[in-house]
Amino acid sequence: MKMKPEWDKEFTDRLRPVEDEMHWLYNELYNDDHAYDYFLTMLWNSYQARSKDLRAWDRKRIKAGDWYKSSKMLGMCLYTDCFAGTIKGVQKHLDYIQECGFNYLHLMPLLESPKGRSDGGYAVSDFRKVEPELGTMEDLAKLNRACHKRGISVCLDFVMNHTSEDHIWAKRAKAGEKEYQDRYFFFDDWTIPRAFEETVPQVFPTTAPGNFTWCPEANKVVMTTFYPYQWDLNYRNPTVFNDMCENMLYLCNQGVDIIRLDAVPYIWKTLGTNCRNLPQVHTLVRIMHIASQIAAPGTLLLGEVVMEPDKVVPYFGTIEKPECHMLYNVTTMASTWNTVATRDVRLLQRQMNVVCGLPKQYMFLNYLRCHDDIGWGLDYDYLARFGIEQVAHKKYLNSFLTGNYWGSDSRGELYNDDPRLGDARLCGTTASLCGTEAAVYEKNDFKLKASIDLDVMLHAFLLTQSGIPVLYSGDEVGKLNDYSYHQDPLKKDDSRYLHRGKFDWNLAEMRKDPSTRQGMLFERLMKLIAIRKEHPLFDASADTWVLQTNNDCVLGLGRYYEGEKLLALFNFSENDQTAWINEGETYTDLISGETMDAKAVALGPHSFRWLYLNYNDPKFSGEKEEA
Ligand code: GLC
């Protein structure tokens, strides 16, 4: 490859070592040197458009290496409008975000998106324009600068599988321009769409059945995997890939640090397949990884791969040829809620065994709740060993977590109930699923305390895991479900709005009063967060293992890093339990400060222990000398 004379040294130095691979991959898909040349020029232009400050930021991050792997990272995910009305409003609340210890801020989609046909902002009509009600691109760039000054990194969605039907490309396609129809999947009649439907599952079987939509303006059928107004982009067309990469780098150049690759498994379609996770997707993500590391190396790619466990990990790529820097730990999340409902930790234990066995370089983004539903993508082959059958089990989980099972105080709602497959998913906030909503309604203090105990235990489990813990806005103060969406004609069909309610700043104020439920929860969560930040043993480089507790209600995890050791025990049942462990040495409980043996440890209902030991303590070196 000949480097172009106008390219500067920094750009060429970054490009040279990876160009051969990138060219190879690009040609594997497109075999089009003209398009590749355009792609390289686009990379150079994006690199040049990057501000001086951001370039300095890049160099700092390259030097710092794995800056995002520190155990001090803690995230919050929020909707701009729910949290503070506008982007400027979010900026005004940065003190709050810092008070909670968050240094990673995921702003839910905020680019222009048609009202009522936006899927919560996931139908973008202009990738260069902020939704006017939320502010401007300049506001976003300003917020990003303000965040950087405070050491906060910003994550933004890049909705790359589809555009809104109002995007200029879609409008021109509707008007009959072939060039733009070729950016999507257009068909003259239903023959091929019907053939696709035979092998392609449905994402929204109830709210948006089918994968195709009739487009009367063009008199054709168009592919719409998600909602009918979200038109799938055709990445077989190199122009689509080039232009979308340019859009991504444009967002990086506004100071966005983490690009969330929305619905990335879906971006390549082939007739006769399920159109998910096809090998070409990995090629595209690898090229995007390389491209971003050349033009904006301070940015990271976070893959939204909400798939069964064996489909997720390949998106990390290999250590030498990485794809995504980070992935959602969706299986651990779903297995956690499974365990809340079953109080049987064996599935979660198995999942943690898998996670502990992965290379430490693989960074997960861990979470309890996010803006989406909880899908029951569990390891059913494993559950089958206990005679547990998929449909019946999902039914049980959904009954329990919607409060329709004896003894359950959970208050969730079903999502996309598909009676044919018995495949409903679930919505609700953490606090409502833990029983806080029922306790408040019943004015039952005993239940309230129990629900907060469960909420805190789940967060302790979240914070024990390697990776970046990301809380969903409101969870830090026990935000409850918001039923007002039932009255909103634009939202009522999508129960995910149950947990997308407005953040109530008056209730959040109560966090300062420890006699309120908000205060009780907040104080305990802040303590956990402070402990995590203080101890390097929560670092992603730590050794981790599953600790056998010989009690199916108690999950045990171990961590070790540079002389520090932690034994973490989580009681998922509402009864007293004993963790039948028998470890040497004396430990300190990081929460209560008490000294105790790690032998037959008693745990109250939904409680946990963080038992800590530091071999760097002089008492250990003394012992060694004596020996
Ligand atoms: C992702 C988002 C989800 C959205 C979908 C379509 O899965 O998380 O909210 O509906 O993509 O863009």
CSV table of C-alpha atoms and ligand atoms in Angstrom, one decimal, residues 79 108 119 122-123 157 159 162 203-204 226-227 230 260 262-263 266 304 306 371-372 415 496 500, ligand 1:
chain,number,residue,atom,x,y,z
A,79,TYR,CA,-32.2,9.1,29.1
A,108,MET,CA,-29.4,7.0,25.6
A,119,ASP,CA,-38.3,3.4,19.3
A,122,TYR,CA,-33.4,4.0,18.0
A,123,ALA,CA,-34.7,5.2,14.7
A,157,ASP,CA,-25.4,4.8,20.9
A,159,VAL,CA,-27.6,2.8,15.8
A,162,HIS,CA,-31.1,0.7,10.4
A,203,VAL,CA,-37.3,-9.4,17.4
A,204,PHE,CA,-40.7,-7.9,18.4
A,226,PHE,CA,-37.2,-4.1,14.2
A,227,TYR,CA,-40.1,-1.7,13.9
A,230,GLN,CA,-36.7,1.2,11.1
A,260,ARG,CA,-22.3,1.5,21.7
A,262,ASP,CA,-26.5,-1.0,18.7
A,263,ALA,CA,-27.9,-4.3,17.6
A,266,TYR,CA,-28.0,-8.1,12.9
A,304,GLU,CA,-24.6,-4.6,22.1
A,306,VAL,CA,-27.9,-9.6,23.4
A,371,HIS,CA,-33.5,0.5,29.2
A,372,ASP,CA,-34.4,-2.8,27.6
A,415,TYR,CA,-42.8,-7.7,27.3
A,496,ARG,CA,-40.2,-1.1,28.2
A,500,ARG,CA,-38.2,4.5,31.4
B,1,GLC,C1,-31.3,-2.3,20.6
B,1,GLC,C2,-31.8,-1.3,21.7
B,1,GLC,C3,-33.3,-1.4,21.7
B,1,GLC,C4,-33.8,-1.1,20.3
B,1,GLC,C5,-33.2,-2.0,19.3
B,1,GLC,C6,-33.5,-1.5,17.9
B,1,GLC,O1,-31.5,-3.6,21.0
B,1,GLC,O2,-31.2,-1.6,22.9
B,1,GLC,O3,-33.8,-0.5,22.7
B,1,GLC,O4,-35.2,-1.3,20.3
B,1,GLC,O5,-31.8,-2.0,19.4
B,1,GLC,O6,-32.6,-0.4,17.6
